[in-house]
Short mmCIF file of C-alpha atoms in Angstrom, two decimals:
data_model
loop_
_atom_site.label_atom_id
_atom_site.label_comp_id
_atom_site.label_asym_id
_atom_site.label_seq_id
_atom_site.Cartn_x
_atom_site.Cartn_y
_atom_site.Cartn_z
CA UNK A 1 5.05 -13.44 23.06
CA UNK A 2 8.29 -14.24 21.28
CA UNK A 3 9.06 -17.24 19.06
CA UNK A 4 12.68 -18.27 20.49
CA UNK A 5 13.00 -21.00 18.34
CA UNK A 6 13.17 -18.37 15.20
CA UNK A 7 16.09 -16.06 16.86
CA UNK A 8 19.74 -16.47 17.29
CA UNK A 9 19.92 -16.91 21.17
CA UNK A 10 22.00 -13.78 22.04
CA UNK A 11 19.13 -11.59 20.52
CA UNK A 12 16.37 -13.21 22.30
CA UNK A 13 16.79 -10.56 25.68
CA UNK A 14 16.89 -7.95 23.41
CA UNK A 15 13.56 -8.31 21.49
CA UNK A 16 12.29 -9.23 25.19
CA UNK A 17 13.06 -6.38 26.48
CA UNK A 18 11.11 -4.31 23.49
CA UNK A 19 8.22 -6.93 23.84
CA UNK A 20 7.14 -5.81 27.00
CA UNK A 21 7.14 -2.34 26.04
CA UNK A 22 5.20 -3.00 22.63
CA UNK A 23 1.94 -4.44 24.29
CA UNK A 24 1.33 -1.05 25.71
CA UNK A 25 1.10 0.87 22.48
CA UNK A 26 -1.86 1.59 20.87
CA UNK A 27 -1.35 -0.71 18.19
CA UNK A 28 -0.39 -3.91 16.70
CA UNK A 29 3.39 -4.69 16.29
CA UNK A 30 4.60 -7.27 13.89
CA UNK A 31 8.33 -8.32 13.74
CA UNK A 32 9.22 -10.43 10.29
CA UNK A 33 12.15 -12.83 9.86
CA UNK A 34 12.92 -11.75 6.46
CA UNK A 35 14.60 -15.82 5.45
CA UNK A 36 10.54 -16.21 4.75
CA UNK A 37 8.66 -13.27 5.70
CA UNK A 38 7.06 -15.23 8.36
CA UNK A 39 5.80 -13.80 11.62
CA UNK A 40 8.33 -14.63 14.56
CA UNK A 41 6.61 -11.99 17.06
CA UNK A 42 3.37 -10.03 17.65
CA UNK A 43 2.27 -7.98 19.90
CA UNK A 44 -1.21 -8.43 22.19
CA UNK A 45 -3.84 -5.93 20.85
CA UNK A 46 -2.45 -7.51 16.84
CA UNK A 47 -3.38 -11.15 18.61
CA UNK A 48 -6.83 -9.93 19.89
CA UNK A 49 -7.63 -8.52 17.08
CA UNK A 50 -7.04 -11.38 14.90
CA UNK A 51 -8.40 -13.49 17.73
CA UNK A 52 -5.39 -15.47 17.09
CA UNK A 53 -2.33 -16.82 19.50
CA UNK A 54 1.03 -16.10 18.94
CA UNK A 55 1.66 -20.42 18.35
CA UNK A 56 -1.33 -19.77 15.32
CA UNK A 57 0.08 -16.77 13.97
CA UNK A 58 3.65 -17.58 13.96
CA UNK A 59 2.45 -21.43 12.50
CA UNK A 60 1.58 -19.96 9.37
CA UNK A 61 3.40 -19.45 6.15
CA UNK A 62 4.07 -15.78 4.71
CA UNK A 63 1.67 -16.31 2.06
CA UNK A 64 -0.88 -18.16 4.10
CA UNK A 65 -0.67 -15.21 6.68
CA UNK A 66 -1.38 -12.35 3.80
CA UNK A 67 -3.78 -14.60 2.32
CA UNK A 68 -6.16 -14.83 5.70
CA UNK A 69 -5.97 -11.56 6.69
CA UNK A 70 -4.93 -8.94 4.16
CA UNK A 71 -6.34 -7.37 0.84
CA UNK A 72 -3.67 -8.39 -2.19
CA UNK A 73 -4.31 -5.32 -4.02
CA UNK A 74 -3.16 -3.17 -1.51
CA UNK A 75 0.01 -5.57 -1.50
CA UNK A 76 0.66 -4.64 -5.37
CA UNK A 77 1.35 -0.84 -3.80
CA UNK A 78 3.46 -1.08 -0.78
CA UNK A 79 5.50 -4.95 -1.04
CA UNK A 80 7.77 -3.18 -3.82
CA UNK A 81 8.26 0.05 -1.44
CA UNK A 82 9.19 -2.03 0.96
CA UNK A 83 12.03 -4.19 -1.05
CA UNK A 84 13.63 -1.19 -2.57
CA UNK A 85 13.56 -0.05 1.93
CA UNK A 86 15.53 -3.81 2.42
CA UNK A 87 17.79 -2.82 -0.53
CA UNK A 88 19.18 0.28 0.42
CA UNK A 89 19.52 -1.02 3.99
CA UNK A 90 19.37 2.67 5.81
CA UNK A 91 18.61 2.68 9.84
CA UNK A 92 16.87 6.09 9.07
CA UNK A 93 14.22 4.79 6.26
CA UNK A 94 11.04 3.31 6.67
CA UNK A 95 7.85 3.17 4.21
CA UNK A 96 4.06 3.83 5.06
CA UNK A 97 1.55 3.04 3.93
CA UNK A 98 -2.52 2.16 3.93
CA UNK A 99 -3.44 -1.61 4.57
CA UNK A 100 -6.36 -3.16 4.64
CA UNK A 101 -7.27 -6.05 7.32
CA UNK A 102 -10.07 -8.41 7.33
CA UNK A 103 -10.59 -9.30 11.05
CA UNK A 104 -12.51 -13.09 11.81
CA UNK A 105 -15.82 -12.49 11.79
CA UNK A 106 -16.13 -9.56 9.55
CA UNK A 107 -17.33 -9.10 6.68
CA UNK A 108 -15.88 -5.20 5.75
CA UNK A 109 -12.34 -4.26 5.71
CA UNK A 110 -10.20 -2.72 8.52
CA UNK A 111 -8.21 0.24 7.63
CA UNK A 112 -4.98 0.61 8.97
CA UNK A 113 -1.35 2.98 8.67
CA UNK A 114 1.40 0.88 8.75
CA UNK A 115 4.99 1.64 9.07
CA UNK A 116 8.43 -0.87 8.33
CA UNK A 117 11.73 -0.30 9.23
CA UNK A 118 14.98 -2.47 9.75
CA UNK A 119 14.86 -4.03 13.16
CA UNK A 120 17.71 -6.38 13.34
CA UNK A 121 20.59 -7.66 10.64
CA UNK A 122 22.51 -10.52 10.44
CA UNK A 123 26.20 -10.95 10.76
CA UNK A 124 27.26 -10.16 7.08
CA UNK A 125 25.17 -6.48 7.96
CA UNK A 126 22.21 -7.29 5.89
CA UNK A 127 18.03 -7.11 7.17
CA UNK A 128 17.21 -10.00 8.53
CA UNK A 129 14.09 -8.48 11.06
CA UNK A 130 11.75 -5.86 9.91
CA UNK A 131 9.21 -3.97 12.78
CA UNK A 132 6.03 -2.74 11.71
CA UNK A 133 3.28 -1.33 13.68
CA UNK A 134 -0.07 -0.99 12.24
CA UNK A 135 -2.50 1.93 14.15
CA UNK A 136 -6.45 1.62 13.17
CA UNK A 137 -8.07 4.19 11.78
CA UNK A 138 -11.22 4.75 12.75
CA UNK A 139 -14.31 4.16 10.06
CA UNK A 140 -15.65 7.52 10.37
CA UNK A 141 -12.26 9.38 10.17
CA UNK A 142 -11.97 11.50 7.14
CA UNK A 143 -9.06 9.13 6.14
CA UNK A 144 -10.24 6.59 5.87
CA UNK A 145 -12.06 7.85 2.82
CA UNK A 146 -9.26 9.48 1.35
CA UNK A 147 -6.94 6.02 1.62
CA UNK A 148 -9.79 4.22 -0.34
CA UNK A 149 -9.58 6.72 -3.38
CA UNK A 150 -5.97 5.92 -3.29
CA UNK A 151 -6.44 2.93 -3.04
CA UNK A 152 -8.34 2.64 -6.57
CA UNK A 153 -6.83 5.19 -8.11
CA UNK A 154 -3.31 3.19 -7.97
CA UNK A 155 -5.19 0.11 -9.25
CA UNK A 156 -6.42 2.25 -11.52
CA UNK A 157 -3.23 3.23 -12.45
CA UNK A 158 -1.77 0.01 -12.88
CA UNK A 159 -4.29 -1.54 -14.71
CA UNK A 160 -4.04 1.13 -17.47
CA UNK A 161 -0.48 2.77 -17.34
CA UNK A 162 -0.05 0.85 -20.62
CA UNK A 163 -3.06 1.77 -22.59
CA UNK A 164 -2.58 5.63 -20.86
CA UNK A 165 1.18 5.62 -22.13
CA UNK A 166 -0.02 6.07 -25.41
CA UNK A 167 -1.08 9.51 -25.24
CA UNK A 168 1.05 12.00 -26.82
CA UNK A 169 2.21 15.07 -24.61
CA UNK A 170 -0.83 17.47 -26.52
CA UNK A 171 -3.68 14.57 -25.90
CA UNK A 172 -2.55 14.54 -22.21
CA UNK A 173 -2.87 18.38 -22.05
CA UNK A 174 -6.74 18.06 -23.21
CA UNK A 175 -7.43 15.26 -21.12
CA UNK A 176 -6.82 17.67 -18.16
CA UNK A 177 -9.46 19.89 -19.36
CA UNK A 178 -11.29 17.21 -20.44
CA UNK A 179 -11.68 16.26 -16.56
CA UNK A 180 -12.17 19.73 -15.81
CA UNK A 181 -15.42 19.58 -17.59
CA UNK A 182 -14.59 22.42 -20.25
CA UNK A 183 -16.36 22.33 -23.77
CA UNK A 184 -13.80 21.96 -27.23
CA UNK A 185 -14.47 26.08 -27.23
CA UNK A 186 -13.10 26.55 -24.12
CA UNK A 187 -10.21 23.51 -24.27
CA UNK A 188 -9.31 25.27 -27.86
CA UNK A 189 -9.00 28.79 -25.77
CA UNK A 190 -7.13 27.57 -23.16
CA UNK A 191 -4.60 25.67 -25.20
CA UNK A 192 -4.48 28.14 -28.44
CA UNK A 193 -5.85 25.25 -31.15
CA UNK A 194 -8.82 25.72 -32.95
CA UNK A 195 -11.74 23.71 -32.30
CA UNK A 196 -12.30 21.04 -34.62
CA UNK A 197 -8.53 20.16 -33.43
CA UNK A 198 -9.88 19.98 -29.02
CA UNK A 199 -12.64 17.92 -30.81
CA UNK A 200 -10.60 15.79 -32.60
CA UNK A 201 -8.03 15.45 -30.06
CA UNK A 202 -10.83 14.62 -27.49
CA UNK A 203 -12.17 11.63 -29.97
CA UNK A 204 -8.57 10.40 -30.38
CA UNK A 205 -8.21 10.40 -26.40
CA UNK A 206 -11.33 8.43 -25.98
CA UNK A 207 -10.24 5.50 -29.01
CA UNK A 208 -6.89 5.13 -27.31
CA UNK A 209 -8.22 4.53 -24.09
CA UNK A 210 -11.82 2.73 -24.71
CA UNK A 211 -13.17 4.85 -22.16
CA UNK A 212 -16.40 7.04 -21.41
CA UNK A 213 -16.38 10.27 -20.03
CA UNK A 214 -16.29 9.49 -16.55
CA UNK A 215 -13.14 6.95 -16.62
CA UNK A 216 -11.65 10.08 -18.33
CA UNK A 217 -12.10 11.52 -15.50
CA UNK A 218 -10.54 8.23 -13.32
CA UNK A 219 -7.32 8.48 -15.71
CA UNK A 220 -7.19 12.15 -15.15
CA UNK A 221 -6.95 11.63 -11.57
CA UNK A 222 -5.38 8.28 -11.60
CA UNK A 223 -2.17 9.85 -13.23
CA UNK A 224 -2.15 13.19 -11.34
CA UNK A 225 -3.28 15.35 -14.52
CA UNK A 226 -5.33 17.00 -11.88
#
């Protein structure tokens, strides 16, 4: 169902026509109006699986909507992918990405990979629609697993870029093989220091970012040192 009230009249047959095509996919499709990122159209199996009608889900605000039925921290990842997308304004871009959905009546999240592009502009050329379409992935799928640990690695990330931007170039190097479980001996081999300097590189590493041996491991990962 289509919220007419939301489009200029002359595009109404046109998202029609795409309407009746988008209920047979296997998955949800969401068109934005970009004036306040509210839903103006979604597509049956999206409605069913919120157990929502299109007069609910197009009733509520932008934030109201993320609010209900999305995870924010996932939000902190892909809403600034997705502005730069609007910015450069290219038919042939779009951004995925992992999102998380809480359906009614659940307690566990709902992974999902979701992809935006430009659907429609307005007169002066600029987005004023955005399509996504949002396909499940299913719980015991190997990715699901894998978008989780992405998932907390760039929270990870953002939650300590500050702290980790404090490590010099050399400190970085032994936090690698710091996460790679070698001993001073072998970080001072690898590197060519000797190895009261791994040791006391290692000690400087753990002051500057308050952390045990296993978040060493988290930053190591977080920030692609291995």
């Amino acid at each position: 169902m289509l919220n007419k009230e939301r489009f200029p009249r002359q595009l109404v047959p046109q998202i029609e026509k795409y309407a009746a095509a988008f209920n047979s996919l296997p998955c949800a499709v969401i068109i934005h109006d970009l004036r306040d990122w509210s839903v103006v159209y979604m597509s049956n199996r999206g409605l069913q699986l919120l157990q929502s009608t299109h007069e609910e889900i197009t009733a509520l605000s932008s934030g109201d909507y993320y609010k209900k039925y999305f995870n924010q921290e996932d939000a902190e990842d892909y809403v600034p992918k997705i502005l730069s997308l609007l910015e450069r304004n290219n038919d042939d871009e779009l951004v995925t990405f992992f999102q998380q959905v809480r359906f009614p009546g659940r307690d566990e999240w709902s992974w999902h990979m979701s992809s935006v592009k430009i659907f429609m502009r307005d007169e002066a050329g600029k987005p004023s629609l955005t399509i996504t379409i949002a396909v499940p992935i299913d719980a015991m799928h190997h990715m699901t697993a894998k978008a989780e640990r992405l998932l907390l690695d760039n929270n990870f990330l953002r939650q300590n870029y500050e702290k980790f931007s404090k490590l010099t170039k050399r400190e970085k190097e032994v936090l690698t093989q710091v996460a790679s479980g070698k001993s001073a001996a072998e970080i001072a081999n690898a590197l060519y220091i000797s190895v009261t300097t791994a040791e006391t590189h290692r000690k400087n590493i753990k002051q500057k970012l308050s952390a045990s041996t296993y978040q060493l491991m988290q930053y190591a990962r977080a920030f692609d040192l291995v």
